[in-house]
Amino acid sequence: MWNKLFAWLDERLALNDLYKATLDRPEPKGNWWNTLGSASLFLFLLQGATGIFLSVYYTPSPDHAYDSIQYIMNGVAFGWLIRGIHHWGASVMVLVVFVHMLRVFVTASYKYPRELTWLIGVGLLLCTLGMGFTGYLLPWNQKAYWATTVATSIAGSVPWIGSFIQKALRGGTDLSALTLSRFFAAHIWMLPAVLTGLIGVHLFLIIKHGESEFPGKDD
Amino acid sequence: MAGSHHISRRDFIKITTAAVGTVIGAAIGLPSIAYLIDPALKAGKTDAWMPLGKLENFEVGKPTLATFTRSKVNGWEKSVNSYGVFVLRTSDTETLVLSNKCTHLGCHVNWNADKQEYICPCHDAQFGINGEVLGGPPPRPLDRYSGDQVKVEDGTLLIHFLEG
Ligand code: HEM
Ligand code: FES
């Protein structure tokens, strides 16, 4: 009965093929450095889950952002845990993604046929940093406010178009309610959407090309 | 390699992955449930004994307005509401306290000393000195605090207030 049901589903959904392609594909000899991509993926999912939970209580308005986070930390059961994971997970994710990139660089895995995997990886790194940048403002405390003031001023120092970039980031000349809501939109909708798409292609390419062999002594 | 005949490398990986996955899932999943339903668990009683002032300051036989505010905390949002009640000392020992909230649509009624009636400014309802409906649209008498809903402590009159 169970086997029949599975066969029926498999015929239409190619479950076995999917399983083979994703989890049962040939791998070069195991190496812990090769787990960093999967670790990045895990952290991305973890940040997604805890982020969704935070959005249940967080309020992206200058009047309420700070209080809503105080409430998450002190008023809601396990709020400290959910926020703690999201807070520290953000730093760990930047670190892990970066070390993942270093290992790909050191093992020269970016070479043919994986140039695009690398390029998409660059996009992933930028988006990950963007997540950190936009997320940092959301608590709307002194540190967040001034860090974003400084960072957007740095963006403003670009020749010619600097002041335009700065205004676009801030949603006006100063940091305001508009800055907070556009950072929030970028943090929970735009960047995650882009990340999801890029990760999809990244993983597709990894499955397509297989994992590169770890360079030997002769390489 | 003792034991290698009993469990294959693949099965070992599968089992450890499932076990670690379950532990991580539970460690995050279970607190998340508590996190999500927390406000429902905490929404508790909102009643309190509200002091209305010294009993001796209320004249016997004359309804007098007493007001007080209550603050309500909903998560990070705090709202302050004011409430009013009419205190009527029916005798030296007996006190009747009526809510000033019209039972029609909630406007604040006023005591009209000439007519000896409470008048609602919104749709012209009239209530008697004990809160009974004399005319107009209200479906029931004014809410009252009497019996064990009223007490005097150290000369101060208190009512058992149930709302916010
Ligand atoms: C959100 C961030 C990222 C995620 C979720 C992710 C995920 C993964 C995964 C699961 C793998 C396969 C396992 C492994 O080799 O570790 C992988 C491989 C790879 N990644 Fe990433 N990655 C991310 C960022 C990057 C970055 C920043 C770069 C470089 C700029 C990059 C370049 C590559 C390349 C070239 C491979 C193929 C490695 C090989 O075949 O040996 N990735 N990635
Ligand atoms: S609200 Fe008082 S009569 Fe309508």
Coordinates of C-alpha atoms and ligand atoms in Angstrom, one line a residue:
Chain A
M1 CA 0.0 0.0 0.0
W2 CA 2.7 2.5 1.1
N3 CA 5.0 1.3 -1.7
K4 CA 2.2 1.7 -4.2
L5 CA 1.4 5.2 -3.0
F6 CA 5.1 6.1 -3.2
A7 CA 5.4 4.6 -6.7
W8 CA 2.4 6.7 -7.8
L9 CA 3.9 9.9 -6.4
D10 CA 7.4 9.1 -7.7
E11 CA 6.1 8.5 -11.2
R12 CA 4.6 12.1 -11.2
L13 CA 7.1 14.0 -9.0
A14 CA 10.3 12.1 -9.7
L15 CA 11.0 11.9 -6.0
N16 CA 13.8 9.3 -6.4
D17 CA 15.5 11.3 -9.1
L18 CA 15.3 14.4 -7.0
Y19 CA 16.7 12.6 -4.0
K20 CA 19.6 11.2 -6.1
A21 CA 20.4 14.5 -7.6
T22 CA 20.3 16.5 -4.4
L23 CA 21.3 14.2 -1.6
D24 CA 22.8 11.1 -3.2
R25 CA 25.1 12.7 -5.7
P26 CA 28.7 11.7 -6.0
E27 CA 31.1 13.7 -3.8
P28 CA 34.8 14.0 -3.8
K29 CA 36.6 12.7 -0.7
G30 CA 35.1 14.4 2.3
N31 CA 36.5 17.6 3.6
W32 CA 35.2 19.8 6.4
W33 CA 35.8 22.9 4.4
N34 CA 33.3 21.7 1.8
T35 CA 30.5 21.9 4.4
L36 CA 30.6 25.7 4.7
G37 CA 28.2 26.2 1.8
S38 CA 25.7 23.9 3.4
A39 CA 26.4 25.8 6.7
S40 CA 25.6 29.1 4.9
L41 CA 22.4 27.6 3.6
F42 CA 21.4 26.4 7.1
L43 CA 22.1 29.8 8.6
F44 CA 20.1 31.4 5.8
L45 CA 17.1 29.2 6.7
L46 CA 17.6 29.8 10.4
Q47 CA 17.7 33.6 9.9
G48 CA 14.6 33.3 7.8
A49 CA 12.7 31.3 10.4
T50 CA 13.7 33.5 13.4
G51 CA 13.2 36.6 11.3
I52 CA 9.6 35.7 10.5
F53 CA 9.0 35.1 14.2
L54 CA 10.5 38.5 15.1
S55 CA 8.2 40.2 12.6
V56 CA 5.3 39.0 14.7
Y57 CA 6.1 41.6 17.4
Y58 CA 8.5 44.0 15.8
T59 CA 7.1 47.3 14.5
P60 CA 9.0 49.3 11.9
S61 CA 8.2 52.8 13.1
P62 CA 10.5 55.3 14.9
D63 CA 7.9 55.6 17.7
H64 CA 7.6 51.9 18.3
A65 CA 10.7 50.0 16.9
Y66 CA 12.7 50.4 20.1
D67 CA 9.9 49.6 22.5
S68 CA 8.7 46.6 20.4
I69 CA 12.2 45.1 20.7
Q70 CA 12.4 45.8 24.4
Y71 CA 9.1 44.0 24.6
I72 CA 10.4 41.0 22.6
M73 CA 13.4 40.8 25.0
N74 CA 11.6 41.2 28.3
G75 CA 7.9 40.6 27.7
V76 CA 7.5 37.7 25.4
A77 CA 8.3 34.1 26.3
F78 CA 11.6 33.1 24.7
G79 CA 11.8 36.4 22.9
W80 CA 15.4 36.7 24.1
L81 CA 16.1 33.3 22.4
I82 CA 14.5 34.1 19.1
R83 CA 16.2 37.5 18.9
G84 CA 19.4 36.2 20.2
I85 CA 19.6 33.5 17.5
H86 CA 18.8 36.1 14.8
H87 CA 21.3 38.6 16.2
W88 CA 24.2 36.3 16.6
G89 CA 23.2 34.2 13.6
A90 CA 23.6 37.3 11.4
S91 CA 27.2 37.8 12.5
V92 CA 28.0 34.0 12.2
M93 CA 26.4 33.9 8.7
V94 CA 28.5 36.8 7.4
L95 CA 31.6 35.0 8.8
V96 CA 30.6 31.6 7.4
V97 CA 29.7 32.9 4.0
F98 CA 33.0 34.7 3.9
V99 CA 35.1 31.7 4.9
H100 CA 33.1 29.6 2.4
M101 CA 34.3 32.1 -0.3
L102 CA 37.8 31.9 1.0
R103 CA 37.9 28.1 0.7
V104 CA 36.4 28.3 -2.9
F105 CA 39.2 30.8 -3.6
V106 CA 42.0 28.7 -2.0
T107 CA 40.9 25.5 -3.7
A108 CA 40.6 27.5 -7.0
S109 CA 37.1 26.0 -7.4
Y110 CA 36.0 29.2 -9.2
K111 CA 37.7 28.0 -12.4
Y112 CA 36.0 26.5 -15.5
P113 CA 33.1 25.4 -15.4
R114 CA 32.2 27.1 -12.2
E115 CA 32.8 30.8 -13.0
L116 CA 29.1 31.6 -12.8
T117 CA 28.8 29.7 -9.5
W118 CA 31.5 32.1 -8.2
L119 CA 29.8 35.2 -9.7
I120 CA 26.5 34.3 -8.2
G121 CA 28.4 33.7 -5.0
V122 CA 29.6 37.3 -5.2
G123 CA 26.0 38.4 -5.4
L124 CA 25.2 36.2 -2.4
L125 CA 28.0 37.8 -0.4
L126 CA 26.8 41.3 -1.2
C127 CA 23.2 40.4 -0.3
T128 CA 24.3 38.8 2.9
L129 CA 26.2 42.0 3.8
G130 CA 23.2 44.0 2.8
M131 CA 21.1 42.0 5.2
G132 CA 23.5 42.9 8.0
F133 CA 23.5 46.5 7.0
T134 CA 19.7 46.9 6.8
G135 CA 19.0 44.7 9.8
Y136 CA 21.4 46.7 12.0
L137 CA 19.2 49.8 11.8
L138 CA 15.9 48.1 12.8
P139 CA 16.3 48.3 16.6
W140 CA 16.4 52.1 16.1
N141 CA 18.7 52.6 19.2
Q142 CA 21.5 55.1 19.3
K143 CA 24.1 52.7 18.0
A144 CA 21.9 51.7 15.1
Y145 CA 21.0 55.3 14.3
W146 CA 24.5 56.6 14.2
A147 CA 26.0 53.6 12.4
T148 CA 23.5 54.0 9.6
T149 CA 24.1 57.8 9.6
V150 CA 27.8 57.2 9.2
A151 CA 27.4 54.3 6.6
T152 CA 25.0 56.2 4.4
S153 CA 27.3 59.3 4.6
I154 CA 30.1 57.1 3.4
A155 CA 27.9 56.0 0.5
G156 CA 27.4 59.8 -0.1
S157 CA 31.1 60.3 -0.7
V158 CA 31.0 58.5 -4.1
P159 CA 32.0 61.1 -6.7
W160 CA 29.2 62.7 -8.8
I161 CA 26.3 60.5 -7.8
G162 CA 27.1 60.2 -4.1
S163 CA 24.5 62.6 -2.7
F164 CA 21.9 60.9 -4.9
I165 CA 22.8 57.4 -3.5
Q166 CA 22.7 58.8 0.0
K167 CA 19.3 60.3 -0.5
A168 CA 18.0 57.1 -2.1
L169 CA 19.3 55.0 0.8
R170 CA 17.9 57.4 3.4
G171 CA 14.7 58.1 1.6
G172 CA 15.4 61.8 1.9
T173 CA 18.2 64.0 3.2
D174 CA 18.1 62.8 6.8
L175 CA 17.5 59.5 8.6
S176 CA 13.8 59.4 9.3
A177 CA 10.7 57.2 9.5
L178 CA 11.2 56.7 5.7
T179 CA 14.7 55.3 6.2
L180 CA 13.5 52.8 8.8
S181 CA 10.6 51.5 6.7
R182 CA 12.6 51.2 3.5
F183 CA 15.4 49.4 5.4
F184 CA 12.8 47.1 6.8
A185 CA 11.3 46.4 3.4
A186 CA 14.8 45.7 2.0
H187 CA 15.6 43.5 5.0
I188 CA 12.5 41.3 5.0
W189 CA 11.3 41.4 1.4
M190 CA 13.8 42.5 -1.3
L191 CA 17.1 41.1 -0.1
P192 CA 15.6 37.7 1.0
A193 CA 13.8 37.4 -2.4
V194 CA 17.0 38.1 -4.2
L195 CA 19.0 35.8 -1.9
T196 CA 16.4 33.0 -2.4
G197 CA 16.7 33.3 -6.2
L198 CA 20.5 33.4 -6.2
I199 CA 20.8 30.5 -3.8
G200 CA 18.5 28.5 -6.1
V201 CA 20.7 29.0 -9.1
H202 CA 23.8 28.5 -7.0
L203 CA 22.6 25.1 -5.8
F204 CA 21.4 24.2 -9.3
L205 CA 24.9 24.9 -10.7
I206 CA 26.5 22.9 -7.8
I207 CA 24.3 19.9 -8.6
K208 CA 24.9 20.3 -12.3
H209 CA 28.7 20.5 -12.1
G210 CA 29.3 18.4 -9.0
E211 CA 31.6 19.4 -6.3
S212 CA 35.2 20.2 -7.4
E213 CA 38.0 17.8 -6.3
F214 CA 40.2 19.1 -3.5
P215 CA 43.5 20.0 -5.1
G216 CA 46.2 17.4 -4.4
K217 CA 49.9 18.1 -3.8
D218 CA 50.7 18.1 -7.5
D219 CA 48.2 20.8 -8.4
Chain B
M1 CA 35.8 -2.1 13.1
A2 CA 33.4 -3.6 15.6
G3 CA 29.8 -2.8 14.8
S4 CA 30.4 -2.0 11.2
H5 CA 28.4 -5.1 10.3
H6 CA 25.4 -3.9 12.1
I7 CA 24.9 -0.5 10.7
S8 CA 26.1 0.8 7.3
R9 CA 27.9 4.0 7.0
R10 CA 24.9 5.4 5.0
D11 CA 22.4 4.4 7.7
F12 CA 24.6 5.9 10.3
I13 CA 24.6 9.2 8.5
K14 CA 20.9 9.1 7.9
I15 CA 20.2 8.4 11.6
T16 CA 22.6 11.0 12.9
T17 CA 21.2 13.6 10.5
A18 CA 17.6 12.8 11.5
A19 CA 18.6 12.9 15.2
V20 CA 20.5 16.1 15.1
G21 CA 17.8 17.6 12.9
T22 CA 15.1 16.7 15.4
V23 CA 17.1 18.1 18.3
I24 CA 17.7 21.4 16.5
G25 CA 14.1 21.5 15.3
A26 CA 12.8 20.9 18.8
A27 CA 15.2 23.4 20.4
I28 CA 13.9 26.1 18.2
G29 CA 10.4 24.9 17.4
L30 CA 9.1 24.4 20.9
P31 CA 10.2 27.8 22.2
S32 CA 8.8 29.3 19.1
I33 CA 5.3 28.0 19.9
A34 CA 5.5 29.5 23.4
Y35 CA 6.7 32.7 21.8
L36 CA 3.8 32.9 19.4
I37 CA 1.0 32.1 21.8
D38 CA 2.5 34.2 24.7
P39 CA 0.1 37.2 24.5
A40 CA -2.9 34.8 24.6
L41 CA -1.5 33.2 27.8
K42 CA -0.8 36.5 29.5
A43 CA -4.1 38.3 28.7
G44 CA -5.3 38.0 32.2
K45 CA -7.5 39.8 34.6
T46 CA -7.8 43.6 34.4
D47 CA -9.9 44.3 37.5
A48 CA -8.7 46.5 40.4
W49 CA -10.0 48.4 43.4
M50 CA -10.2 52.0 42.4
P51 CA -10.1 54.7 45.1
L52 CA -12.7 57.5 44.4
G53 CA -11.8 59.8 47.3
K54 CA -12.7 60.4 50.9
L55 CA -16.2 59.2 51.7
E56 CA -16.8 62.3 53.9
N57 CA -16.3 64.6 50.9
F58 CA -19.4 63.2 49.2
E59 CA -22.6 64.9 50.2
V60 CA -25.4 62.6 51.3
G61 CA -28.3 62.5 48.7
K62 CA -26.4 64.3 45.9
P63 CA -24.9 62.4 43.0
T64 CA -21.3 63.6 42.5
L65 CA -19.0 62.8 39.6
A66 CA -15.7 61.1 40.5
T67 CA -13.1 60.4 37.8
F68 CA -10.1 58.3 37.6
T69 CA -7.7 57.0 34.9
R70 CA -6.4 53.5 34.2
S71 CA -3.5 52.6 32.0
K72 CA -3.5 49.5 30.0
V73 CA -0.4 47.8 28.6
N74 CA -0.7 45.8 25.4
G75 CA 2.8 44.6 24.6
W76 CA 4.8 47.7 24.0
E77 CA 1.8 49.9 23.7
K78 CA 0.5 51.7 26.7
S79 CA -2.8 53.5 26.6
V80 CA -4.4 55.7 29.3
N81 CA -8.2 55.8 29.6
S82 CA -10.3 58.0 31.9
Y83 CA -13.5 56.8 33.5
G84 CA -16.2 58.5 35.5
V85 CA -18.7 57.3 38.0
F86 CA -21.4 59.1 40.0
V87 CA -21.2 58.6 43.7
L88 CA -24.5 58.9 45.6
R89 CA -24.5 58.5 49.4
T90 CA -28.0 57.3 50.0
S91 CA -27.4 57.5 53.8
D92 CA -24.5 57.8 56.2
T93 CA -23.6 54.2 55.7
E94 CA -25.0 53.3 52.3
T95 CA -23.4 54.3 49.0
L96 CA -24.5 53.7 45.4
V97 CA -22.0 54.2 42.6
L98 CA -23.2 54.4 39.0
S99 CA -21.2 54.3 35.9
N100 CA -21.5 57.5 33.8
K101 CA -21.5 55.5 30.6
C102 CA -24.8 55.6 28.9
T103 CA -26.0 52.0 28.2
H104 CA -27.2 53.0 24.8
L105 CA -24.0 53.8 22.9
G106 CA -21.6 54.9 25.6
C107 CA -21.8 58.6 25.8
H108 CA -21.2 60.2 29.2
V109 CA -24.4 61.1 31.1
N110 CA -24.7 64.3 33.3
W111 CA -26.6 64.8 36.5
N112 CA -29.3 67.3 36.1
A113 CA -30.1 68.6 39.7
D114 CA -33.3 70.5 38.6
K115 CA -34.9 67.5 37.0
Q116 CA -33.3 65.0 39.4
E117 CA -32.3 62.9 36.4
Y118 CA -29.3 61.7 34.6
I119 CA -29.5 63.1 31.0
C120 CA -27.5 61.7 28.1
P121 CA -26.5 64.4 25.7
C122 CA -26.3 62.1 22.7
H123 CA -29.9 60.8 22.2
D124 CA -31.6 62.4 25.1
A125 CA -31.9 59.4 27.4
Q126 CA -33.1 60.0 30.9
F127 CA -32.1 57.8 33.9
G128 CA -33.5 58.1 37.5
I129 CA -31.3 58.8 40.5
N130 CA -30.8 55.0 41.0
G131 CA -29.9 54.5 37.4
E132 CA -33.2 53.2 36.1
V133 CA -34.3 54.1 32.6
L134 CA -36.9 56.8 32.5
G135 CA -37.0 57.4 28.8
G136 CA -35.0 57.3 25.5
P137 CA -33.3 54.4 23.7
P138 CA -31.1 52.8 26.5
P139 CA -31.8 49.0 26.8
R140 CA -30.9 48.7 30.5
P141 CA -30.2 50.8 33.6
L142 CA -26.8 52.4 34.2
D143 CA -24.2 50.0 35.4
R144 CA -24.0 50.1 39.2
Y145 CA -21.4 49.3 41.9
S146 CA -23.1 48.2 45.1
G147 CA -22.8 45.5 47.8
D148 CA -19.4 43.9 47.7
Q149 CA -18.4 45.9 44.7
V150 CA -18.0 48.9 47.0
K151 CA -15.9 49.3 50.1
V152 CA -14.6 51.9 52.5
E153 CA -11.0 51.7 53.7
D154 CA -9.4 54.2 56.0
G155 CA -12.3 56.6 55.1
T156 CA -11.6 56.2 51.4
L157 CA -14.3 55.0 49.1
L158 CA -13.3 52.3 46.6
I159 CA -15.1 50.4 43.8
H160 CA -14.2 47.1 42.3
F161 CA -13.6 48.1 38.7
L162 CA -13.6 45.4 36.1
E163 CA -12.8 47.1 32.8
G164 CA -9.3 47.9 31.3
Ligands
HEM1 C1 24.2 32.9 1.2 C2 25.4 32.5 0.9 C3 25.9 31.2 0.2 C4 25.3 30.0 0.3 C5 23.9 29.6 1.0 C6 26.1 29.1 -0.5 C7 25.8 27.7 -0.7 C8 26.7 26.8 -1.2 C9 26.6 25.4 -1.1 C10 25.6 24.6 -0.3 C11 27.7 24.8 -1.8 C12 28.1 23.4 -2.0 C13 28.9 22.9 -0.7 C14 30.3 23.6 -0.6 O1 31.1 23.6 -1.6 O2 30.5 24.2 0.4 C15 28.4 26.0 -2.5 C16 29.5 25.9 -3.3 C17 30.1 26.9 -4.0 N1 30.0 28.3 -3.6 FE1 28.6 29.0 -2.3 N2 27.2 29.7 -1.0 C18 27.1 31.0 -0.6 C19 28.0 32.1 -0.9 C20 29.1 32.0 -1.8 C21 30.0 33.0 -2.1 C22 30.1 34.4 -1.4 C23 30.9 32.5 -3.1 C24 32.0 33.2 -3.7 C25 32.1 34.5 -4.1 C26 30.4 31.2 -3.4 C27 31.0 30.4 -4.4 C28 30.8 29.0 -4.5 C29 31.4 28.1 -5.4 C30 32.4 28.6 -6.6 C31 31.0 26.8 -5.1 C32 31.4 25.5 -5.8 C33 32.5 24.9 -5.0 C34 33.0 23.6 -5.5 O3 32.4 23.1 -6.5 O4 34.0 23.1 -5.0 N3 29.3 30.9 -2.6 N4 27.8 27.1 -2.1
FES2 S1 -25.7 57.2 23.9 FE1 -26.9 57.8 25.5 S2 -28.8 58.0 24.6 FE2 -27.6 57.2 22.9

